[in-house]
Amino acid sequence: MKKSHWNTIREQFPRKGFSSATLFIWICDFILLGLSFYLFQLKGVYIILSWFFLTTVLLHAYLFQHEATHNTLTRKITTNDFLGHLFSWLIFMPYLSRKRSHVLHHRYTGHPTLDPANKRAIDFFSVLSDKMSRKLEFVWKYWIPLFVLNDRIGLWRDPFQDIHKNYNSLSLKKERKYSVIYFSLYLLALIILFSSSLLVTALFWYIPALILLFYLEELVNLPHHAETPLLDKEDKPLHFSKQYLVSHSCKHVPVWSNFFLLNFNRHIPHHFFPWVSWNQLPQLDEKIRMNIDPGLIEDKTRNEIKWSITNRKRSILDIMGHYFDKR
C-alpha cells in the first residue's frame, strides 16, 4: 500500500475510547463467569460446560489485555493500564512486560532480533540437537502449546535479566516491582482460598480452563506469522503499510471470529493500524481492501483451525525452521 493511501485511511480511523461493544462483551463475560461457577457446582457433565464458559472468559481477558497494550480500551492511560493489569493477572501474564514486548513486535515485525516474540523463539531454539528436534516434533505433533509457554515464561523472566543495557531504568524497575506484586496477589489468593477450604475446588475449576486458554492462544496466534519470511538483521523495520508482507489474517467465521475472537483473526488490518480497536477492524478491513489488491489479502488469509489441523501433521522445522533451526 502506498503511504499516501495509508495516511488517508489513518485519518479516517483515529484512536477511540471505550465502546459500547466492549461493554456488551464484558456483560456477557460476567454472565458466563456466573454460569460457569454455577454449573461447576452441579458436577457431572456440567463441569465440561463450566470449563467452556470459563475458557471463553479467559480468552476475552487475553484479547482485552492485548487491546490494553495498544491503549485502545479507554482514552485515559491510567485506566487502560489498570484494566490491562487486571486482565493480565487473571491469565498469568505480566502486563507491563507484555506491553513493552508487543509494542516492539509491531515496530519491528518480522525482524529476527528486534521483534521480541521472534527473539524469544530464536534464543530458545537457536541450536537444536537431533534429540531436541525429535522432542520438538513430538510436542508439535501432539498439540502441546510449547510456543505459548515459552513466550509466557520469557515475559516473566525478561525484566529480571541483566542483559538489558537499561537494566536499572525506571521502566524495568517498574516491571520487576509489578511482577512481585502479581505473585504476592497470587499467594494472597491461595491463602484466602485455603483458609476458606475452597482451594482444591477453585484450582480444579480454574486450571483446566487456563490450560485450554494456552491451547487457544497458540491456535489463533501461530497462523498470523508462521511461514512468513524473516528480515535480515541489517534490514530496516517495515513501515506499518508494508507489514502485510510478513503477516497473515485468518478467515472470518461468524460467531467464532467476532464474538469469541473479537476480530483477532483480522491480523493484517491490525498490523496496518495497531491503534484501531477490535470492534472497528471489520470496517478497517473493508477500507484496506479498497486500497490494495484484494487478491493479495486473500492469498495471505487462512483458516486458523484448518491451518493448525493440517500443519500439526507436518514437521515444525519445515514450517518455522527458518526462525530457530541454526544447524
mmCIF file of C-alpha atoms in Angstrom:
data_model
loop_
_atom_site.group_PDB
_atom_site.id
_atom_site.type_symbol
_atom_site.label_atom_id
_atom_site.label_comp_id
_atom_site.label_asym_id
_atom_site.label_seq_id
_atom_site.Cartn_x
_atom_site.Cartn_y
_atom_site.Cartn_z
ATOM 1 C CA MET A 1 0.000 0.000 0.000
ATOM 2 C CA LYS A 2 1.227 3.473 -0.822
ATOM 3 C CA LYS A 3 1.966 5.633 2.209
ATOM 4 C CA SER A 4 -0.352 8.321 0.858
ATOM 5 C CA HIS A 5 -3.248 5.832 0.919
ATOM 6 C CA TRP A 6 -2.169 4.642 4.356
ATOM 7 C CA ASN A 7 -2.182 8.220 5.673
ATOM 8 C CA THR A 8 -5.643 8.830 4.221
ATOM 9 C CA ILE A 9 -7.070 5.751 5.952
ATOM 10 C CA ARG A 10 -5.276 6.708 9.161
ATOM 11 C CA GLU A 11 -7.213 9.976 9.273
ATOM 12 C CA GLN A 12 -10.468 8.042 8.908
ATOM 13 C CA PHE A 13 -9.674 5.703 11.823
ATOM 14 C CA PRO A 14 -8.391 7.799 14.736
ATOM 15 C CA ARG A 15 -7.830 6.276 18.156
ATOM 16 C CA LYS A 16 -11.140 5.961 20.013
ATOM 17 C CA GLY A 17 -12.002 5.361 23.639
ATOM 18 C CA PHE A 18 -14.251 2.943 25.469
ATOM 19 C CA SER A 19 -17.023 1.475 23.300
ATOM 20 C CA SER A 20 -20.494 0.072 23.915
ATOM 21 C CA ALA A 21 -19.362 -3.084 22.073
ATOM 22 C CA THR A 22 -16.688 -3.662 24.713
ATOM 23 C CA LEU A 23 -19.222 -3.085 27.492
ATOM 24 C CA PHE A 24 -21.554 -5.642 25.877
ATOM 25 C CA ILE A 25 -18.798 -8.284 25.821
ATOM 26 C CA TRP A 26 -17.949 -7.570 29.456
ATOM 27 C CA ILE A 27 -21.589 -8.028 30.472
ATOM 28 C CA CYS A 28 -21.652 -11.322 28.558
ATOM 29 C CA ASP A 29 -18.459 -12.398 30.315
ATOM 30 C CA PHE A 30 -19.879 -11.657 33.769
ATOM 31 C CA ILE A 31 -22.903 -13.786 32.898
ATOM 32 C CA LEU A 32 -20.688 -16.591 31.542
ATOM 33 C CA LEU A 33 -18.500 -16.434 34.642
ATOM 34 C CA GLY A 34 -21.525 -16.812 36.906
ATOM 35 C CA LEU A 35 -22.915 -19.655 34.795
ATOM 36 C CA SER A 36 -19.543 -21.365 34.828
ATOM 37 C CA PHE A 37 -19.312 -21.324 38.611
ATOM 38 C CA TYR A 38 -22.938 -22.459 38.974
ATOM 39 C CA LEU A 39 -22.551 -25.346 36.528
ATOM 40 C CA PHE A 40 -19.302 -26.429 38.145
ATOM 41 C CA GLN A 41 -21.139 -26.957 41.426
ATOM 42 C CA LEU A 42 -23.655 -29.239 39.685
ATOM 43 C CA LYS A 43 -20.754 -31.584 38.807
ATOM 44 C CA GLY A 44 -21.029 -34.405 36.279
ATOM 45 C CA VAL A 45 -21.113 -33.445 32.605
ATOM 46 C CA TYR A 46 -21.948 -29.863 33.594
ATOM 47 C CA ILE A 47 -18.293 -29.392 34.558
ATOM 48 C CA ILE A 48 -17.281 -29.600 30.887
ATOM 49 C CA LEU A 49 -19.744 -26.832 30.007
ATOM 50 C CA SER A 50 -18.459 -24.863 33.007
ATOM 51 C CA TRP A 51 -14.887 -25.076 31.693
ATOM 52 C CA PHE A 52 -16.065 -23.996 28.235
ATOM 53 C CA PHE A 53 -17.687 -20.840 29.628
ATOM 54 C CA LEU A 54 -14.698 -20.030 31.850
ATOM 55 C CA THR A 55 -12.271 -20.560 28.965
ATOM 56 C CA THR A 56 -14.292 -18.086 26.901
ATOM 57 C CA VAL A 57 -13.994 -15.520 29.694
ATOM 58 C CA LEU A 58 -10.231 -16.096 29.958
ATOM 59 C CA LEU A 59 -9.855 -15.855 26.170
ATOM 60 C CA HIS A 60 -11.571 -12.482 26.290
ATOM 61 C CA ALA A 61 -9.272 -11.458 29.150
ATOM 62 C CA TYR A 62 -6.317 -12.312 26.889
ATOM 63 C CA LEU A 63 -7.801 -10.336 23.995
ATOM 64 C CA PHE A 64 -8.671 -7.311 26.130
ATOM 65 C CA GLN A 65 -5.198 -7.182 27.682
ATOM 66 C CA HIS A 66 -3.975 -7.185 24.066
ATOM 67 C CA GLU A 67 -6.237 -4.190 23.457
ATOM 68 C CA ALA A 68 -4.774 -2.531 26.550
ATOM 69 C CA THR A 69 -1.223 -2.907 25.199
ATOM 70 C CA HIS A 70 -2.353 -0.634 22.344
ATOM 71 C CA ASN A 71 -4.128 1.800 24.702
ATOM 72 C CA THR A 72 -7.456 1.146 22.980
ATOM 73 C CA LEU A 73 -9.636 0.179 25.959
ATOM 74 C CA THR A 74 -10.022 3.752 27.194
ATOM 75 C CA ARG A 75 -8.532 7.107 26.303
ATOM 76 C CA LYS A 76 -7.232 7.557 29.842
ATOM 77 C CA ILE A 77 -3.915 5.694 30.025
ATOM 78 C CA THR A 78 -4.058 5.042 33.782
ATOM 79 C CA THR A 79 -7.497 3.400 33.472
ATOM 80 C CA ASN A 80 -6.392 1.500 30.376
ATOM 81 C CA ASP A 81 -3.315 0.138 32.182
ATOM 82 C CA PHE A 82 -5.297 -0.734 35.324
ATOM 83 C CA LEU A 83 -7.622 -2.857 33.200
ATOM 84 C CA GLY A 84 -4.598 -4.313 31.407
ATOM 85 C CA HIS A 85 -3.123 -5.381 34.765
ATOM 86 C CA LEU A 86 -6.441 -6.909 35.823
ATOM 87 C CA PHE A 87 -6.889 -8.969 32.666
ATOM 88 C CA SER A 88 -3.212 -9.988 32.643
ATOM 89 C CA TRP A 89 -3.279 -11.103 36.279
ATOM 90 C CA LEU A 90 -6.218 -13.386 35.508
ATOM 91 C CA ILE A 91 -4.255 -15.225 32.800
ATOM 92 C CA PHE A 92 -0.799 -15.307 34.458
ATOM 93 C CA MET A 93 0.826 -12.789 32.150
ATOM 94 C CA PRO A 94 2.857 -9.755 33.313
ATOM 95 C CA TYR A 95 1.138 -6.791 31.703
ATOM 96 C CA LEU A 96 3.994 -4.274 31.564
ATOM 97 C CA SER A 97 6.457 -6.766 30.056
ATOM 98 C CA ARG A 98 3.796 -7.873 27.600
ATOM 99 C CA LYS A 99 3.013 -4.286 26.638
ATOM 100 C CA ARG A 100 6.668 -3.396 26.036
ATOM 101 C CA SER A 101 7.225 -6.606 24.084
ATOM 102 C CA HIS A 102 4.092 -6.211 21.981
ATOM 103 C CA VAL A 103 4.747 -2.585 21.085
ATOM 104 C CA LEU A 104 8.226 -3.620 19.900
ATOM 105 C CA HIS A 105 6.682 -6.525 17.965
ATOM 106 C CA HIS A 106 4.604 -4.049 15.971
ATOM 107 C CA ARG A 107 7.502 -1.681 15.490
ATOM 108 C CA TYR A 108 9.872 -4.424 14.283
ATOM 109 C CA THR A 109 7.521 -7.078 12.876
ATOM 110 C CA GLY A 110 9.447 -9.827 11.096
ATOM 111 C CA HIS A 111 12.856 -8.811 12.456
ATOM 112 C CA PRO A 112 14.848 -11.716 13.958
ATOM 113 C CA THR A 113 16.349 -9.810 16.908
ATOM 114 C CA LEU A 114 14.406 -6.570 17.379
ATOM 115 C CA ASP A 115 10.984 -8.258 17.410
ATOM 116 C CA PRO A 116 10.929 -9.737 20.974
ATOM 117 C CA ALA A 117 8.497 -12.531 20.035
ATOM 118 C CA ASN A 118 10.872 -13.749 17.323
ATOM 119 C CA LYS A 119 13.910 -13.289 19.538
ATOM 120 C CA ARG A 120 12.436 -15.385 22.360
ATOM 121 C CA ALA A 121 11.729 -18.260 19.954
ATOM 122 C CA ILE A 122 15.122 -17.986 18.273
ATOM 123 C CA ASP A 123 17.027 -17.778 21.569
ATOM 124 C CA PHE A 124 15.238 -20.829 22.954
ATOM 125 C CA PHE A 125 15.590 -22.974 19.846
ATOM 126 C CA SER A 126 18.750 -21.415 18.423
ATOM 127 C CA VAL A 127 20.831 -24.610 18.437
ATOM 128 C CA LEU A 128 18.832 -27.800 18.099
ATOM 129 C CA SER A 129 20.456 -31.164 18.654
ATOM 130 C CA ASP A 130 18.897 -34.156 16.920
ATOM 131 C CA LYS A 131 17.467 -35.235 20.273
ATOM 132 C CA MET A 132 15.985 -31.799 20.866
ATOM 133 C CA SER A 133 14.494 -31.647 17.388
ATOM 134 C CA ARG A 134 12.786 -35.029 17.945
ATOM 135 C CA LYS A 135 11.298 -33.732 21.194
ATOM 136 C CA LEU A 136 10.149 -30.586 19.432
ATOM 137 C CA GLU A 137 8.466 -32.628 16.707
ATOM 138 C CA PHE A 138 6.702 -34.713 19.391
ATOM 139 C CA VAL A 139 5.499 -31.583 21.173
ATOM 140 C CA TRP A 140 4.252 -30.103 17.902
ATOM 141 C CA LYS A 141 2.520 -33.268 16.704
ATOM 142 C CA TYR A 142 0.604 -33.717 19.972
ATOM 143 C CA TRP A 143 -0.518 -30.084 20.260
ATOM 144 C CA ILE A 144 1.452 -29.249 23.394
ATOM 145 C CA PRO A 145 1.442 -25.388 23.473
ATOM 146 C CA LEU A 146 5.204 -25.019 23.855
ATOM 147 C CA PHE A 147 5.405 -21.714 21.991
ATOM 148 C CA VAL A 148 2.856 -20.090 24.302
ATOM 149 C CA LEU A 149 4.579 -21.476 27.403
ATOM 150 C CA ASN A 150 7.985 -20.322 26.157
ATOM 151 C CA ASP A 151 6.616 -16.858 25.462
ATOM 152 C CA ARG A 152 4.826 -16.670 28.833
ATOM 153 C CA ILE A 153 7.923 -17.707 30.780
ATOM 154 C CA GLY A 154 10.047 -15.357 28.696
ATOM 155 C CA LEU A 155 7.814 -12.413 29.573
ATOM 156 C CA TRP A 156 8.141 -13.136 33.300
ATOM 157 C CA ARG A 157 11.911 -13.579 33.126
ATOM 158 C CA ASP A 158 12.754 -10.731 30.776
ATOM 159 C CA PRO A 159 12.784 -7.703 33.152
ATOM 160 C CA PHE A 160 14.975 -9.653 35.606
ATOM 161 C CA GLN A 161 17.689 -10.443 33.051
ATOM 162 C CA ASP A 162 20.756 -8.237 33.341
ATOM 163 C CA ILE A 163 21.424 -8.469 29.596
ATOM 164 C CA HIS A 164 19.419 -5.258 29.235
ATOM 165 C CA LYS A 165 21.606 -2.205 28.769
ATOM 166 C CA ASN A 166 18.954 -0.227 30.641
ATOM 167 C CA TYR A 167 18.514 -2.842 33.406
ATOM 168 C CA ASN A 168 18.380 -0.126 36.081
ATOM 169 C CA SER A 169 15.967 2.091 34.155
ATOM 170 C CA LEU A 170 12.759 3.186 35.867
ATOM 171 C CA SER A 171 10.616 1.269 33.362
ATOM 172 C CA LEU A 172 12.314 -2.091 34.000
ATOM 173 C CA LYS A 173 12.361 -1.476 37.744
ATOM 174 C CA LYS A 174 8.623 -0.873 37.493
ATOM 175 C CA GLU A 175 8.152 -4.135 35.573
ATOM 176 C CA ARG A 176 10.061 -6.044 38.259
ATOM 177 C CA LYS A 177 8.041 -4.356 41.005
ATOM 178 C CA TYR A 178 4.746 -5.285 39.379
ATOM 179 C CA SER A 179 5.899 -8.877 38.875
ATOM 180 C CA VAL A 180 6.448 -9.077 42.638
ATOM 181 C CA ILE A 181 3.008 -7.536 43.232
ATOM 182 C CA TYR A 182 1.404 -10.077 40.890
ATOM 183 C CA PHE A 183 2.949 -13.046 42.716
ATOM 184 C CA SER A 184 2.100 -11.535 46.082
ATOM 185 C CA LEU A 185 -1.534 -11.327 44.992
ATOM 186 C CA TYR A 186 -1.425 -14.909 43.710
ATOM 187 C CA LEU A 187 -0.076 -16.012 47.091
ATOM 188 C CA LEU A 188 -2.732 -13.987 48.906
ATOM 189 C CA ALA A 189 -5.461 -15.567 46.766
ATOM 190 C CA LEU A 190 -4.131 -19.044 47.559
ATOM 191 C CA ILE A 191 -4.052 -18.287 51.296
ATOM 192 C CA ILE A 192 -7.630 -16.964 51.259
ATOM 193 C CA LEU A 193 -8.890 -19.947 49.287
ATOM 194 C CA PHE A 194 -7.014 -22.404 51.533
ATOM 195 C CA SER A 195 -8.332 -20.802 54.723
ATOM 196 C CA SER A 196 -11.853 -20.995 53.254
ATOM 197 C CA SER A 197 -11.397 -24.678 52.290
ATOM 198 C CA LEU A 198 -12.018 -23.721 48.666
ATOM 199 C CA LEU A 199 -8.510 -24.130 47.287
ATOM 200 C CA VAL A 200 -8.929 -27.549 45.659
ATOM 201 C CA THR A 201 -12.330 -26.632 44.210
ATOM 202 C CA ALA A 202 -11.064 -23.330 42.822
ATOM 203 C CA LEU A 203 -7.980 -24.886 41.254
ATOM 204 C CA PHE A 204 -9.996 -27.728 39.694
ATOM 205 C CA TRP A 205 -12.369 -25.113 38.248
ATOM 206 C CA TYR A 206 -9.705 -22.687 37.032
ATOM 207 C CA ILE A 207 -6.601 -24.660 35.974
ATOM 208 C CA PRO A 208 -8.237 -26.742 33.178
ATOM 209 C CA ALA A 209 -9.699 -23.548 31.665
ATOM 210 C CA LEU A 210 -6.296 -21.841 31.844
ATOM 211 C CA ILE A 211 -4.682 -24.804 30.076
ATOM 212 C CA LEU A 212 -7.356 -24.650 27.372
ATOM 213 C CA LEU A 213 -6.592 -20.945 27.015
ATOM 214 C CA PHE A 214 -2.924 -21.776 26.304
ATOM 215 C CA TYR A 215 -4.054 -24.087 23.500
ATOM 216 C CA LEU A 216 -6.348 -21.417 22.090
ATOM 217 C CA GLU A 217 -3.615 -18.781 22.243
ATOM 218 C CA GLU A 218 -1.364 -20.974 20.133
ATOM 219 C CA LEU A 219 -4.233 -21.866 17.796
ATOM 220 C CA VAL A 220 -5.122 -18.250 16.994
ATOM 221 C CA ASN A 221 -1.623 -16.724 17.110
ATOM 222 C CA LEU A 222 0.704 -19.059 15.197
ATOM 223 C CA PRO A 223 -1.033 -18.754 11.795
ATOM 224 C CA HIS A 224 -0.511 -14.984 11.844
ATOM 225 C CA HIS A 225 3.249 -15.073 11.340
ATOM 226 C CA ALA A 226 4.138 -18.713 10.670
ATOM 227 C CA GLU A 227 5.542 -19.406 7.192
ATOM 228 C CA THR A 228 6.389 -15.757 6.688
ATOM 229 C CA PRO A 229 9.885 -14.574 5.716
ATOM 230 C CA LEU A 230 12.275 -13.224 8.311
ATOM 231 C CA LEU A 231 14.009 -9.948 7.649
ATOM 232 C CA ASP A 232 17.793 -9.828 7.743
ATOM 233 C CA LYS A 233 19.381 -8.397 10.872
ATOM 234 C CA GLU A 234 20.631 -5.416 8.865
ATOM 235 C CA ASP A 235 17.215 -4.623 7.365
ATOM 236 C CA LYS A 236 15.348 -1.503 8.384
ATOM 237 C CA PRO A 237 11.985 -2.029 10.150
ATOM 238 C CA LEU A 238 8.973 -2.303 7.888
ATOM 239 C CA HIS A 239 6.582 0.620 7.932
ATOM 240 C CA PHE A 240 3.037 -0.283 9.042
ATOM 241 C CA SER A 241 1.929 -0.009 5.411
ATOM 242 C CA LYS A 242 4.323 -2.841 4.461
ATOM 243 C CA GLN A 243 3.894 -5.246 7.366
ATOM 244 C CA TYR A 244 1.326 -7.314 5.468
ATOM 245 C CA LEU A 245 4.393 -8.827 3.746
ATOM 246 C CA VAL A 246 5.260 -10.703 6.961
ATOM 247 C CA SER A 247 1.750 -11.250 8.350
ATOM 248 C CA HIS A 248 -1.370 -13.312 7.707
ATOM 249 C CA SER A 249 -5.020 -12.841 8.519
ATOM 250 C CA CYS A 250 -7.480 -15.643 9.207
ATOM 251 C CA LYS A 251 -10.838 -16.077 7.533
ATOM 252 C CA HIS A 252 -13.940 -14.646 9.148
ATOM 253 C CA VAL A 253 -16.170 -17.319 10.668
ATOM 254 C CA PRO A 254 -19.466 -15.959 12.076
ATOM 255 C CA VAL A 255 -19.705 -16.008 15.900
ATOM 256 C CA TRP A 256 -16.270 -17.619 16.264
ATOM 257 C CA SER A 257 -14.409 -14.640 14.780
ATOM 258 C CA ASN A 258 -16.461 -11.712 16.024
ATOM 259 C CA PHE A 259 -17.715 -12.941 19.422
ATOM 260 C CA PHE A 260 -15.100 -15.427 20.619
ATOM 261 C CA LEU A 261 -12.016 -13.885 18.940
ATOM 262 C CA LEU A 262 -13.189 -10.248 18.928
ATOM 263 C CA ASN A 263 -11.935 -9.920 15.332
ATOM 264 C CA PHE A 264 -8.425 -11.001 16.346
ATOM 265 C CA ASN A 265 -8.377 -13.016 13.113
ATOM 266 C CA ARG A 266 -8.135 -9.750 11.106
ATOM 267 C CA HIS A 267 -4.421 -9.563 11.756
ATOM 268 C CA ILE A 268 -3.259 -7.781 8.606
ATOM 269 C CA PRO A 269 -5.562 -4.792 9.266
ATOM 270 C CA HIS A 270 -4.345 -4.834 12.868
ATOM 271 C CA HIS A 271 -0.722 -4.541 11.697
ATOM 272 C CA PHE A 272 -1.633 -1.748 9.290
ATOM 273 C CA PHE A 273 -3.166 0.289 12.147
ATOM 274 C CA PRO A 274 -2.420 -1.200 15.608
ATOM 275 C CA TRP A 275 -4.290 1.570 17.465
ATOM 276 C CA VAL A 276 -7.659 0.739 15.895
ATOM 277 C CA SER A 277 -9.891 -1.023 18.434
ATOM 278 C CA TRP A 278 -11.219 -4.552 17.944
ATOM 279 C CA ASN A 279 -14.793 -3.531 17.031
ATOM 280 C CA GLN A 280 -13.571 -1.276 14.190
ATOM 281 C CA LEU A 281 -11.470 -3.931 12.454
ATOM 282 C CA PRO A 282 -14.210 -5.194 10.075
ATOM 283 C CA GLN A 283 -14.725 -1.676 8.662
ATOM 284 C CA LEU A 284 -10.963 -1.136 8.530
ATOM 285 C CA ASP A 285 -10.530 -4.444 6.686
ATOM 286 C CA GLU A 286 -13.002 -3.334 4.023
ATOM 287 C CA LYS A 287 -11.287 0.029 3.636
ATOM 288 C CA ILE A 288 -7.858 -1.582 3.230
ATOM 289 C CA ARG A 289 -9.166 -3.937 0.536
ATOM 290 C CA MET A 290 -10.331 -0.888 -1.416
ATOM 291 C CA ASN A 291 -6.782 0.487 -1.434
ATOM 292 C CA ILE A 292 -4.761 -2.665 -2.086
ATOM 293 C CA ASP A 293 -5.077 -5.664 -4.362
ATOM 294 C CA PRO A 294 -7.815 -7.725 -2.615
ATOM 295 C CA GLY A 295 -6.380 -10.868 -4.165
ATOM 296 C CA LEU A 296 -3.157 -10.226 -2.298
ATOM 297 C CA ILE A 297 -5.022 -10.096 1.008
ATOM 298 C CA GLU A 298 -6.956 -13.261 0.133
ATOM 299 C CA ASP A 299 -3.714 -15.072 -0.659
ATOM 300 C CA LYS A 300 -2.477 -14.157 2.815
ATOM 301 C CA THR A 301 -5.672 -15.222 4.585
ATOM 302 C CA ARG A 302 -6.127 -18.696 6.052
ATOM 303 C CA ASN A 303 -8.472 -20.575 8.375
ATOM 304 C CA GLU A 304 -6.661 -20.911 11.714
ATOM 305 C CA ILE A 305 -8.366 -24.184 12.672
ATOM 306 C CA LYS A 306 -7.808 -25.818 9.268
ATOM 307 C CA TRP A 307 -4.233 -24.493 9.193
ATOM 308 C CA SER A 308 -3.479 -25.982 12.618
ATOM 309 C CA ILE A 309 -5.040 -29.381 11.893
ATOM 310 C CA THR A 310 -3.179 -29.635 8.578
ATOM 311 C CA ASN A 311 0.183 -28.399 9.809
ATOM 312 C CA ARG A 312 0.323 -30.405 13.022
ATOM 313 C CA LYS A 313 0.868 -33.356 10.677
ATOM 314 C CA ARG A 314 3.888 -31.637 9.111
ATOM 315 C CA SER A 315 7.345 -31.158 10.545
ATOM 316 C CA ILE A 316 7.576 -27.991 12.627
ATOM 317 C CA LEU A 317 11.034 -27.419 11.147
ATOM 318 C CA ASP A 318 9.505 -27.330 7.654
ATOM 319 C CA ILE A 319 7.023 -24.710 8.832
ATOM 320 C CA MET A 320 9.070 -22.493 11.132
ATOM 321 C CA GLY A 321 12.606 -23.842 10.970
ATOM 322 C CA HIS A 322 13.883 -20.601 9.438
ATOM 323 C CA TYR A 323 13.060 -18.953 12.780
ATOM 324 C CA PHE A 324 15.166 -21.095 15.056
ATOM 325 C CA ASP A 325 16.929 -24.029 13.406
ATOM 326 C CA LYS A 326 20.537 -22.847 13.009
ATOM 327 C CA ARG A 327 22.127 -26.223 12.255
#
